[in-house]
Coordinates of N, CA and C and ligand atoms in Angstrom, one line a residue:
M1 N 10.0 -3.5 -33.4 CA 10.0 -3.3 -31.6 C 10.7 -4.7 -31.2
V2 N 11.5 -5.1 -29.7 CA 11.6 -6.2 -29.4 C 10.3 -6.5 -28.3
D3 N 9.5 -7.3 -28.7 CA 8.2 -7.8 -27.8 C 8.7 -8.6 -26.7
F4 N 8.6 -8.0 -25.5 CA 8.9 -8.4 -24.0 C 8.0 -9.3 -23.0
T5 N 6.9 -9.1 -24.1 CA 5.4 -10.1 -23.2 C 6.1 -11.4 -22.3
V6 N 7.4 -12.0 -23.0 CA 7.5 -13.5 -22.6 C 8.5 -13.1 -21.1
Q7 N 9.4 -12.4 -21.3 CA 9.6 -12.0 -19.9 C 9.0 -10.9 -18.9
F8 N 8.0 -10.6 -19.2 CA 7.1 -9.8 -18.3 C 6.2 -10.4 -17.7
N9 N 6.0 -11.5 -18.6 CA 5.2 -12.8 -18.0 C 5.8 -13.5 -16.8
E10 N 7.4 -14.0 -17.0 CA 8.1 -14.8 -16.2 C 8.1 -13.9 -15.0
I11 N 8.5 -12.8 -14.7 CA 8.7 -11.6 -13.9 C 7.0 -11.7 -12.9
S12 N 6.3 -11.7 -13.9 CA 4.5 -11.3 -13.1 C 4.8 -13.0 -11.9
E13 N 4.8 -14.0 -12.8 CA 4.7 -15.4 -12.6 C 6.2 -15.6 -11.1
L14 N 7.1 -15.3 -11.5 CA 8.2 -15.3 -9.7 C 7.5 -14.4 -9.1
L15 N 6.7 -13.1 -8.8 CA 6.5 -12.5 -8.3 C 5.0 -13.1 -7.2
Q16 N 4.1 -13.7 -8.5 CA 3.5 -14.5 -7.7 C 3.6 -16.0 -6.8
R17 N 4.6 -16.4 -7.1 CA 5.4 -17.1 -6.2 C 6.3 -16.6 -5.1
G18 N 6.4 -15.3 -4.8 CA 7.1 -15.0 -4.2 C 8.9 -14.9 -4.2
K19 N 9.3 -15.8 -5.4 CA 10.6 -16.1 -5.5 C 11.1 -14.5 -5.8
A20 N 12.1 -13.8 -4.5 CA 12.7 -12.8 -4.4 C 14.2 -12.5 -5.2
K21 N 14.7 -13.7 -4.7 CA 16.3 -14.0 -5.4 C 15.9 -14.2 -7.0
D22 N 15.6 -14.8 -7.6 CA 15.1 -15.0 -8.8 C 14.4 -13.8 -9.9
I23 N 13.6 -13.3 -9.0 CA 13.1 -11.9 -9.6 C 14.1 -10.8 -9.6
V24 N 14.8 -10.9 -9.2 CA 15.9 -9.9 -9.3 C 17.0 -9.8 -10.4
V25 N 17.2 -11.4 -10.6 CA 17.6 -11.6 -11.6 C 17.2 -11.6 -13.3
S26 N 15.5 -11.9 -13.4 CA 14.9 -11.9 -14.3 C 14.8 -10.4 -14.6
V27 N 14.5 -9.3 -13.3 CA 14.1 -7.6 -13.5 C 15.3 -7.2 -14.1
Q28 N 16.7 -7.8 -13.8 CA 18.0 -7.4 -14.4 C 18.3 -7.6 -15.8
K29 N 17.9 -8.4 -16.1 CA 18.2 -9.2 -17.3 C 16.8 -8.8 -18.4
A30 N 16.3 -8.5 -18.3 CA 15.4 -7.8 -19.0 C 15.4 -6.4 -19.2
L31 N 16.2 -5.4 -18.3 CA 16.9 -4.2 -17.9 C 17.4 -4.6 -19.1
D32 N 18.6 -5.4 -19.1 CA 19.9 -5.6 -19.9 C 19.7 -5.6 -21.4
E33 N 18.3 -6.6 -21.5 CA 18.3 -7.3 -22.8 C 17.0 -5.4 -23.5
G34 N 16.8 -4.5 -22.5 CA 16.4 -3.3 -23.6 C 15.2 -3.2 -23.0
A35 N 14.6 -3.7 -21.9 CA 13.0 -4.0 -21.7 C 12.9 -2.3 -20.9
A36 N 12.0 -1.1 -21.0 CA 11.9 0.0 -20.4 C 11.2 -0.7 -18.7
P37 N 12.5 0.2 -18.0 CA 11.9 0.0 -16.6 C 10.6 -0.1 -16.4
G38 N 9.4 1.5 -17.2 CA 8.0 1.9 -16.2 C 7.0 0.1 -17.4
D39 N 8.0 -0.7 -18.3 CA 7.0 -1.5 -19.0 C 7.2 -2.5 -17.6
I40 N 8.5 -3.0 -17.1 CA 8.5 -4.0 -15.9 C 7.9 -4.2 -15.0
L41 N 7.8 -2.8 -14.8 CA 6.5 -2.6 -13.5 C 5.1 -2.5 -13.7
E42 N 5.3 -2.3 -15.1 CA 3.4 -2.4 -15.1 C 3.2 -3.5 -15.3
K43 N 3.8 -4.3 -16.9 CA 3.2 -5.4 -16.9 C 3.7 -6.4 -16.0
G44 N 5.2 -6.3 -15.6 CA 5.1 -7.4 -15.0 C 5.0 -7.3 -13.3
L45 N 5.5 -7.0 -12.9 CA 5.5 -6.4 -11.1 C 4.2 -6.2 -11.1
M46 N 3.5 -4.8 -11.4 CA 2.2 -4.3 -10.8 C 0.8 -6.2 -11.6
A47 N 1.3 -6.3 -12.8 CA 0.3 -7.3 -13.5 C 0.2 -8.9 -12.0
G48 N 1.5 -9.1 -11.8 CA 1.6 -10.0 -10.9 C 0.6 -9.8 -9.8
M49 N 1.4 -8.0 -8.8 CA 0.5 -7.9 -7.7 C -0.7 -7.9 -8.0
N50 N -1.5 -7.7 -8.8 CA -2.7 -7.5 -9.2 C -3.5 -8.8 -8.8
I51 N -2.4 -10.0 -10.0 CA -3.6 -11.3 -9.9 C -3.0 -11.6 -8.0
V52 N -2.2 -11.5 -7.7 CA -2.2 -11.6 -6.2 C -3.2 -11.3 -5.1
G53 N -3.4 -9.7 -5.4 CA -4.1 -9.0 -5.0 C -5.6 -9.4 -5.1
G54 N -6.3 -10.0 -6.3 CA -7.2 -10.4 -6.1 C -7.8 -11.7 -6.1
K55 N -6.5 -12.9 -5.9 CA -6.2 -14.3 -5.1 C -6.7 -13.7 -3.7
F56 N -6.1 -13.1 -2.9 CA -6.4 -12.7 -1.6 C -7.6 -12.2 -1.6
K57 N -8.4 -11.3 -2.1 CA -9.6 -10.9 -2.2 C -10.4 -11.9 -1.6
R58 N -10.6 -12.8 -3.0 CA -11.1 -13.6 -3.2 C -10.8 -15.7 -2.6
N59 N -9.6 -15.2 -1.0 CA -9.8 -16.2 0.1 C -9.0 -17.0 -0.9
E60 N -8.1 -17.0 -1.9 CA -7.3 -18.2 -2.6 C -6.3 -18.4 -2.2
V61 N -5.5 -17.3 -1.5 CA -4.1 -17.0 -1.2 C -4.6 -16.4 0.3
F62 N -3.0 -16.7 1.4 CA -3.5 -16.1 2.3 C -2.4 -15.1 2.5
V63 N -2.3 -14.7 3.8 CA -1.2 -14.1 4.3 C 0.0 -14.1 4.2
P64 N 0.6 -15.3 4.4 CA 2.2 -15.6 4.0 C 2.2 -15.7 2.7
E65 N 1.6 -16.1 1.6 CA 1.9 -15.9 0.5 C 1.9 -14.3 0.0
V66 N 0.9 -13.4 0.5 CA 1.2 -12.2 0.0 C 2.0 -11.7 0.4
L67 N 2.4 -11.7 1.8 CA 3.7 -11.2 2.3 C 5.1 -11.4 1.2
I68 N 4.8 -12.7 1.3 CA 6.2 -13.4 0.3 C 6.1 -12.5 -0.9
A69 N 5.1 -12.5 -1.5 CA 5.4 -12.0 -2.8 C 5.3 -10.2 -2.9
A70 N 5.2 -10.1 -1.8 CA 5.5 -8.0 -1.2 C 6.8 -8.1 -0.8
R71 N 7.4 -8.9 -0.7 CA 9.3 -9.2 -0.5 C 9.7 -9.0 -1.7
A72 N 9.1 -10.0 -2.3 CA 9.7 -10.4 -3.8 C 9.5 -8.5 -4.5
M73 N 8.5 -7.8 -4.5 CA 7.8 -7.2 -5.0 C 9.1 -6.0 -4.4
N74 N 9.7 -5.4 -3.1 CA 10.1 -4.9 -2.7 C 11.7 -5.0 -3.2
K75 N 11.8 -6.8 -3.6 CA 13.3 -6.8 -3.6 C 13.3 -6.3 -5.4
A76 N 12.7 -6.5 -5.8 CA 12.3 -6.3 -7.5 C 12.1 -4.4 -7.6
T77 N 11.6 -4.1 -7.3 CA 11.6 -2.5 -6.8 C 12.4 -1.8 -6.9
E78 N 13.6 -2.3 -5.7 CA 15.0 -2.0 -5.4 C 15.9 -1.9 -6.7
T79 N 15.8 -2.8 -7.4 CA 16.2 -3.3 -8.8 C 16.2 -2.1 -9.7
L80 N 15.1 -1.7 -9.7 CA 14.3 -0.5 -11.1 C 14.3 0.6 -10.5
K81 N 13.8 0.9 -8.9 CA 14.1 2.0 -8.6 C 15.2 3.0 -9.3
P82 N 16.6 3.1 -9.6 CA 17.3 3.9 -10.1 C 17.0 4.0 -11.5
R83 N 16.9 2.7 -12.1 CA 16.1 3.4 -13.4 C 15.0 3.8 -13.9
L84 N 14.1 3.9 -12.9 CA 13.2 4.1 -12.8 C 13.2 5.6 -12.8
A85 N 13.9 6.1 -11.9 CA 14.1 7.7 -11.6 C 14.4 8.3 -13.3
E86 N 15.4 7.4 -13.2 CA 16.0 7.7 -14.2 C 15.5 7.8 -15.7
A87 N 14.0 7.0 -15.8 CA 13.4 7.0 -17.2 C 12.1 8.3 -16.8
G88 N 12.2 8.5 -15.8 CA 11.3 9.6 -15.5 C 10.3 8.9 -14.9
V89 N 10.2 8.3 -14.4 CA 9.1 7.4 -14.1 C 8.7 7.6 -12.8
N90 N 8.4 9.0 -12.5 CA 8.2 9.6 -11.0 C 7.2 8.8 -10.5
P91 N 6.8 9.1 -9.0 CA 5.8 8.9 -8.1 C 4.7 9.7 -9.0
V92 N 3.5 9.7 -8.8 CA 2.4 10.7 -9.3 C 1.9 11.4 -7.9
G93 N 2.5 11.6 -6.8 CA 2.0 11.7 -5.3 C 2.5 11.4 -4.4
K94 N 2.2 11.2 -3.1 CA 2.6 11.4 -2.0 C 1.4 11.0 -1.0
A95 N 1.7 10.2 -0.7 CA 0.8 9.5 0.5 C 0.9 8.9 1.9
L96 N 0.5 9.2 3.6 CA 0.9 8.8 4.5 C -0.2 7.8 4.6
I97 N 1.0 7.1 5.8 CA 0.3 5.9 6.2 C 0.3 5.7 7.7
C98 N -0.3 5.5 8.6 CA -0.3 4.6 10.3 C -1.3 3.7 10.9
T99 N -1.1 2.8 11.3 CA -1.8 2.6 12.2 C -2.2 3.4 13.6
V100 N -3.5 3.7 13.9 CA -3.4 4.8 15.0 C -3.1 4.4 16.5
K101 N -3.3 5.6 17.0 CA -3.0 5.2 18.4 C -3.5 4.1 19.3
G102 N -2.4 3.4 20.2 CA -3.0 2.3 20.5 C -3.1 1.3 20.2
D103 N -2.9 1.0 18.8 CA -2.7 -0.3 18.1 C -1.5 -0.5 17.5
L104 N -1.0 -1.5 17.7 CA 0.4 -2.3 17.3 C 0.5 -3.0 16.2
H105 N -0.5 -3.5 15.5 CA -1.0 -4.3 13.9 C -0.5 -3.8 13.1
D106 N 0.5 -4.6 12.6 CA 1.0 -3.6 11.2 C 0.9 -4.3 10.1
I107 N 0.2 -5.6 10.3 CA 0.9 -6.5 8.7 C -0.4 -5.9 7.7
G108 N -1.7 -5.5 7.9 CA -2.6 -4.7 7.3 C -2.3 -3.7 6.6
K109 N -1.5 -2.7 7.4 CA -1.1 -1.6 7.1 C -0.3 -1.8 6.1
N110 N 0.7 -2.6 5.9 CA 1.5 -2.8 5.3 C 1.6 -3.1 4.1
L111 N 0.7 -4.3 4.2 CA 0.3 -4.8 2.8 C -0.8 -3.4 1.7
V112 N -1.3 -3.0 2.8 CA -2.1 -1.7 2.1 C -0.6 -0.6 1.5
K113 N 0.2 -0.1 2.1 CA 1.4 0.7 1.7 C 1.6 0.0 0.3
M114 N 2.1 -1.3 0.6 CA 2.8 -2.1 -0.6 C 2.0 -2.0 -1.7
M115 N 0.7 -2.0 -1.8 CA -0.5 -2.5 -2.9 C -0.6 -0.5 -3.2
I116 N -0.8 0.5 -2.9 CA -0.5 1.7 -3.1 C 0.5 1.9 -3.7
E117 N 2.1 1.6 -3.2 CA 3.0 1.8 -4.1 C 3.2 1.6 -5.4
G118 N 2.6 0.2 -5.5 CA 2.3 -0.5 -6.8 C 1.6 -0.1 -7.7
K119 N 0.8 0.9 -7.1 CA -0.4 1.8 -8.2 C 0.9 3.3 -8.4
G120 N 2.2 3.0 -8.4 CA 2.8 4.4 -8.2 C 2.6 5.8 -7.6
I121 N 2.3 5.5 -6.4 CA 2.2 6.4 -5.3 C 3.0 6.2 -4.2
E122 N 3.7 7.6 -3.7 CA 5.1 7.2 -3.0 C 4.7 7.2 -1.5
V123 N 4.6 6.5 -0.4 CA 3.9 6.4 0.7 C 5.0 6.3 2.2
E124 N 4.6 6.9 3.0 CA 5.4 7.5 3.9 C 4.8 6.7 4.9
D125 N 5.4 6.0 5.8 CA 5.1 5.4 6.7 C 5.8 5.9 8.2
L126 N 4.3 6.0 8.9 CA 4.6 7.0 10.6 C 4.3 5.9 11.5
G127 N 4.1 4.5 10.7 CA 4.3 3.5 11.9 C 3.1 2.8 13.0
V128 N 3.2 2.2 13.4 CA 2.1 2.1 14.8 C 1.8 3.1 15.5
D129 N 0.8 2.8 16.5 CA 0.6 3.5 17.5 C 0.6 5.1 17.8
C130 N -0.1 4.9 16.1 CA 0.5 6.6 15.5 C -0.1 8.2 16.3
D131 N 0.9 8.7 17.0 CA 0.0 9.9 18.0 C -0.8 10.8 16.6
P132 N -2.3 10.9 17.4 CA -3.0 12.2 16.2 C -1.6 13.4 16.1
Q133 N -1.1 14.2 17.0 CA -0.1 15.1 16.7 C 1.1 15.1 15.6
K134 N 1.5 13.6 15.8 CA 2.5 13.2 14.7 C 2.0 13.7 13.0
L135 N 1.0 13.3 13.3 CA 0.0 13.4 12.1 C -0.3 14.7 11.5
V136 N -0.9 15.2 12.2 CA -0.8 16.5 12.2 C 0.4 17.4 11.7
D137 N 1.5 17.3 12.1 CA 2.4 17.6 12.2 C 2.7 17.6 10.8
R138 N 2.9 16.2 10.4 CA 3.2 15.6 9.3 C 2.4 16.4 7.8
V139 N 1.1 16.2 8.2 CA 0.5 16.8 7.1 C 0.6 18.3 7.1
R140 N 1.0 19.1 8.2 CA 1.0 20.5 7.9 C 2.3 20.2 7.0
I141 N 2.9 19.3 6.7 CA 4.3 20.0 5.3 C 3.8 20.1 4.1
G142 N 2.1 19.4 4.4 CA 1.7 20.4 2.8 C 2.2 19.4 2.0
D143 N 3.1 18.3 1.3 CA 3.0 17.9 0.2 C 2.3 16.1 -0.4
A144 N 1.5 15.7 1.2 CA 1.0 14.5 0.5 C -0.8 14.9 0.6
K145 N -1.2 13.7 -0.2 CA -2.6 14.3 -0.6 C -3.7 13.5 -0.2
V146 N -2.9 12.3 0.1 CA -4.1 10.9 1.1 C -3.4 10.5 2.8
V147 N -4.3 10.7 3.3 CA -3.8 9.9 4.8 C -4.5 8.7 4.6
C148 N -4.0 7.6 5.5 CA -4.3 6.5 5.5 C -4.2 5.4 6.4
L149 N -5.3 5.3 7.5 CA -5.4 5.5 8.8 C -6.0 3.7 9.1
S150 N -5.5 2.8 9.6 CA -5.6 1.5 9.7 C -6.0 1.6 11.6
A151 N -6.6 0.0 11.5 CA -6.8 0.1 13.0 C -7.9 -1.5 13.3
L152 N -7.0 -2.5 14.0 CA -7.5 -4.0 13.8 C -8.6 -3.8 14.8
L153 N -8.5 -3.0 15.9 CA -9.0 -3.4 17.2 C -10.4 -2.4 17.8
T154 N -11.3 -3.1 18.1 CA -12.3 -2.2 18.7 C -12.6 -1.2 19.2
T155 N -11.1 -1.3 20.2 CA -10.8 -0.4 20.4 C -10.0 0.8 20.7
T156 N -9.7 0.3 19.3 CA -8.7 1.5 18.4 C -9.3 2.1 17.5
M157 N -11.3 1.5 17.0 CA -11.5 2.0 16.0 C -11.6 3.8 16.2
T158 N -11.7 4.1 17.5 CA -12.4 5.6 17.7 C -11.3 6.4 17.2
A159 N -10.1 5.7 17.5 CA -8.5 6.6 17.6 C -8.9 7.1 16.3
Q160 N -9.4 6.8 15.0 CA -9.3 6.8 14.1 C -10.5 8.8 13.7
K161 N -11.1 8.1 14.8 CA -11.9 9.7 14.9 C -11.0 10.9 15.3
D162 N -10.6 10.2 16.5 CA -9.5 11.3 16.8 C -8.6 12.0 16.3
A163 N -8.1 11.1 15.4 CA -7.1 11.7 14.3 C -7.6 12.6 13.4
L164 N -9.2 11.9 12.7 CA -9.3 13.1 11.7 C -10.2 14.2 12.6
D165 N -10.3 14.3 14.1 CA -10.4 15.8 15.0 C -9.2 16.1 15.0
A166 N -8.4 15.4 15.1 CA -7.1 16.4 15.3 C -6.6 17.3 14.3
L167 N -7.1 16.8 13.1 CA -7.1 17.3 11.6 C -7.5 18.8 11.4
K168 N -8.9 18.1 12.1 CA -9.9 19.4 11.8 C -9.4 20.5 12.7
E169 N -9.1 20.4 14.0 CA -8.4 21.6 15.0 C -7.4 21.6 14.7
A170 N -6.2 21.2 13.8 CA -5.1 22.3 13.6 C -5.7 22.9 12.4
G171 N -6.9 22.8 11.8 CA -7.0 23.4 10.3 C -7.0 22.8 9.0
V172 N -5.7 21.7 9.1 CA -5.2 21.0 8.1 C -6.1 20.0 7.4
R173 N -7.3 19.4 7.9 CA -8.8 18.2 7.6 C -8.6 18.9 5.9
D174 N -9.2 19.6 5.4 CA -9.3 20.2 4.0 C -8.0 19.8 3.1
Q175 N -6.7 20.0 3.6 CA -5.8 19.9 2.4 C -5.4 18.4 2.3
V176 N -5.8 17.4 3.0 CA -5.8 15.6 2.8 C -7.3 15.3 2.6
K177 N -7.0 13.8 1.8 CA -8.5 13.1 1.7 C -8.3 12.0 2.8
V178 N -8.9 11.7 3.6 CA -8.3 10.7 4.4 C -9.5 9.4 4.6
M179 N -8.5 8.2 4.3 CA -8.7 7.0 4.1 C -8.5 6.2 5.0
V180 N -9.7 5.2 5.4 CA -9.7 4.3 7.0 C -10.1 2.9 6.4
G181 N -9.5 2.0 7.5 CA -9.6 0.4 6.6 C -8.9 -0.2 8.2
G182 N -9.2 -1.7 7.8 CA -9.2 -2.5 9.1 C -10.1 -3.4 9.4
A183 N -10.0 -4.7 9.7 CA -10.9 -5.4 10.5 C -12.4 -4.9 11.1
P184 N -12.2 -3.9 12.4 CA -13.1 -3.7 12.3 C -14.1 -2.7 11.8
V185 N -13.9 -2.3 11.1 CA -14.0 -0.4 10.5 C -14.8 -1.2 9.4
T186 N -16.4 -0.2 9.4 CA -17.1 -0.8 8.3 C -17.6 1.2 7.6
Q187 N -18.3 0.8 6.2 CA -18.8 2.0 5.4 C -19.2 2.9 6.6
S188 N -19.9 2.1 7.3 CA -21.3 2.9 8.2 C -20.0 4.0 9.2
F189 N -19.0 3.1 9.8 CA -18.5 4.2 10.4 C -17.7 4.7 10.2
A190 N -17.3 4.5 8.7 CA -16.3 5.9 8.4 C -17.4 7.3 7.7
D191 N -18.8 6.6 7.5 CA -19.4 7.8 7.2 C -19.6 8.5 8.5
E192 N -19.7 7.9 9.7 CA -20.3 8.8 10.8 C -18.7 9.5 11.4
I193 N -17.9 8.8 11.3 CA -16.8 9.9 11.4 C -16.1 10.7 10.1
G194 N -16.7 10.9 9.4 CA -16.3 11.9 8.2 C -15.5 11.6 7.3
A195 N -14.8 10.0 7.0 CA -13.6 9.8 6.6 C -14.2 10.0 4.8
D196 N -13.0 10.1 4.6 CA -13.4 10.9 2.8 C -13.2 9.1 2.5
A197 N -13.3 8.4 2.7 CA -13.4 6.3 2.3 C -12.7 5.3 2.7
Y198 N -13.8 4.3 2.8 CA -13.6 3.2 3.1 C -13.3 2.4 2.7
T199 N -11.9 1.3 2.4 CA -12.1 0.5 1.8 C -11.9 -1.0 3.0
P200 N -12.1 -2.4 2.2 CA -12.6 -3.6 3.2 C -10.5 -4.0 3.1
D201 N -10.2 -3.8 1.9 CA -8.6 -4.8 1.8 C -7.9 -3.8 0.7
A202 N -6.8 -4.5 0.7 CA -5.5 -3.6 0.8 C -5.9 -3.7 -0.9
A203 N -6.1 -4.4 -1.8 CA -6.3 -4.1 -3.8 C -7.3 -2.9 -3.3
S204 N -8.4 -3.2 -3.1 CA -9.5 -1.9 -3.5 C -8.9 -0.5 -2.5
A205 N -8.1 -0.6 -1.1 CA -7.8 0.4 -0.8 C -6.7 1.2 -1.9
A206 N -5.8 0.5 -2.7 CA -5.2 0.7 -3.4 C -5.9 1.6 -4.9
E207 N -6.6 0.9 -5.3 CA -7.7 1.9 -6.2 C -8.2 3.1 -5.9
V208 N -8.8 2.5 -4.6 CA -9.1 4.2 -4.5 C -8.4 5.3 -4.0
C209 N -7.2 4.8 -3.8 CA -6.3 5.9 -3.5 C -5.8 6.3 -4.7
R210 N -5.0 5.7 -5.6 CA -4.8 5.6 -7.1 C -5.8 6.9 -7.7
A211 N -7.2 7.0 -7.0 CA -8.4 7.7 -8.0 C -8.2 8.8 -7.4
F212 N -7.6 9.1 -6.2 CA -7.5 11.0 -5.7 C -6.3 11.2 -6.4
Y213 N -5.7 10.5 -7.7 CA -4.6 11.7 -7.8 C -5.0 11.5 -9.5
D214 N -5.5 10.7 -9.7 CA -6.0 10.6 -11.1 C -6.9 12.3 -11.6
Ligands
LIG1 CO1 -4.3 -9.2 17.6 N1 -6.1 -9.1 18.0 N2 -4.4 -8.1 19.4 N3 -2.3 -9.5 17.4 N4 -4.5 -9.8 16.1 C1 -6.7 -9.4 16.1 C2 -7.4 -8.1 15.5 C3 -7.9 -9.7 17.1 C4 -9.7 -10.2 16.0 C5 -7.5 -11.8 17.2 C6 -8.8 -12.4 18.4 O1 -9.0 -12.0 19.3 N5 -9.7 -13.2 17.2 C7 -8.2 -9.2 18.3 C8 -8.7 -8.1 18.2 C9 -10.6 -8.3 18.5 C10 -10.9 -7.1 18.8 O2 -11.3 -5.7 19.2 N6 -12.5 -7.1 17.9 C11 -6.8 -8.8 18.9 C12 -6.7 -8.3 20.1 C13 -7.8 -8.3 20.8 C14 -5.3 -8.1 20.3 C15 -4.8 -8.0 21.7 C16 -5.6 -6.7 22.7 C17 -4.6 -9.1 22.3 C18 -3.7 -9.0 24.0 O3 -2.8 -8.7 24.0 N7 -5.1 -9.2 24.9 C19 -3.3 -7.6 21.0 C20 -3.2 -5.7 21.2 C21 -2.4 -4.7 21.0 C22 -1.8 -3.8 20.3 O4 -2.7 -3.1 19.2 N8 -2.2 -2.4 20.8 C23 -2.8 -8.1 20.2 C24 -2.3 -7.9 19.5 C25 -1.4 -8.8 18.4 C26 0.2 -9.4 18.3 C27 1.6 -8.1 18.6 C28 0.2 -10.6 18.2 C29 0.0 -9.5 16.5 C30 -0.1 -8.7 15.6 C31 1.5 -8.6 15.1 C32 1.8 -7.6 13.9 O5 0.6 -6.4 13.7 N9 3.2 -6.9 13.7 C33 -1.4 -10.0 16.3 C34 -2.3 -10.3 15.7 C35 -1.2 -10.9 13.8 C36 -3.9 -10.5 15.1 C37 -4.0 -11.4 14.2 C38 -4.6 -12.6 14.9 C39 -4.1 -11.3 12.9 C40 -4.1 -9.7 12.6 C41 -3.6 -9.5 11.1 O6 -2.3 -9.5 10.7 N10 -4.2 -9.8 9.8 C42 -5.9 -10.8 14.2 C43 -7.0 -11.6 14.0 C44 -7.5 -11.8 12.9 O7 -7.5 -10.8 12.0 N11 -7.4 -12.9 12.1 C45 -5.8 -10.3 15.4 C46 -3.6 -9.9 8.9 C47 -3.6 -8.7 7.8 C48 -3.3 -8.8 5.8 O8 -5.4 -8.0 8.5 O9 -4.9 -6.2 9.2 O10 -7.1 -7.5 8.9 P1 -5.6 -6.8 8.8 O11 -5.4 -6.4 7.1 C49 -6.8 -6.5 5.8 C50 -7.8 -5.9 6.2 O12 -8.1 -5.0 7.0 C51 -7.4 -4.3 5.3 O13 -6.7 -4.7 4.3 C52 -5.6 -5.4 5.1 C53 -5.4 -6.5 4.1 O14 -6.2 -7.2 3.0 N12 -6.8 -2.9 6.2 C54 -7.0 -1.9 5.3 C55 -6.0 -3.1 7.0 N13 -5.9 -1.5 7.2 C56 -6.8 -0.6 6.1 C57 -6.2 -0.1 6.1 C58 -7.4 1.2 4.7 C59 -7.6 0.1 3.8 C60 -7.8 -1.5 4.3 O15 -7.2 2.4 3.8 C61 -6.3 3.1 5.2

């Protein structure tokens, strides 16, 4: 059996350094040499992204580096996607994500989305300034297990409660687990509004979200 450790380490390194063009070449090369798409994802891309996530958590790297790594991850995943589907490495389930009504900040939401996707979950992005009714309509379809609500302003934290209330009123609250986060949000606020989980950052959001599918 061929050992692809060197290739996986190279892919992980390129991801951490945000080398979008080079990583596409490396991923394609590993595929051509016979590496399994699922292993490239797990041992190369996700391993690299976990290192970036850890460094971000410890303030060793900052938003620009994370966004550049995220762009490299997206490019590499695009290369891998057809082969992953072919190999039967399908997403374990679907989650919805949005920034709540009145709030236009999307950098944190995008990072959370990307980290959750890195855990093998398909994430549908309902965008920023998301109306609770839009969320209710989407949850009613019934294929999503987790809803992720991001809020960056103290004035829009309450829109997380509005979203939860709208889900309750529509009778679909029990269909989904609701996760909340964003700079002004705290565990006690999450408890107060009846969210299922609060996480302070994208890396822990991805871990907690994944646990809802395991
Ligand atoms: Co605004 N803004 N902003 N802003 N902005 C803040 C948030 C602010 C703290 C700046 C300040 O005053 N110091 C302040 C909020 C104060 C408050 O309410 N406490 C503020 C303000 C006041 C405003 C406006 C009202 C300014 C104005 O117009 N007077 C206005 C509001 C617009 C609106 O939303 N309606 C506004 C506008 C903007 C821009 C459009 C210019 C821009 C947003 C661009 C964009 O997102 N595309 C912007 C930015 C960039 C910021 C700062 C500088 C950076 C935010 C950011 O992206 N951080 C911010 C100050 C700051 O944070 N230093 C600020 C990086 C990002 C990775 O972190 O989003 O916190 P963050 O996400 C983290 C965690 O919070 C967490 O994970 C992420 C990564 O680990 N997380 C989750 C986020 N969502 C999660 C969900 C989860 C779990 C974790 O589970 C579901």
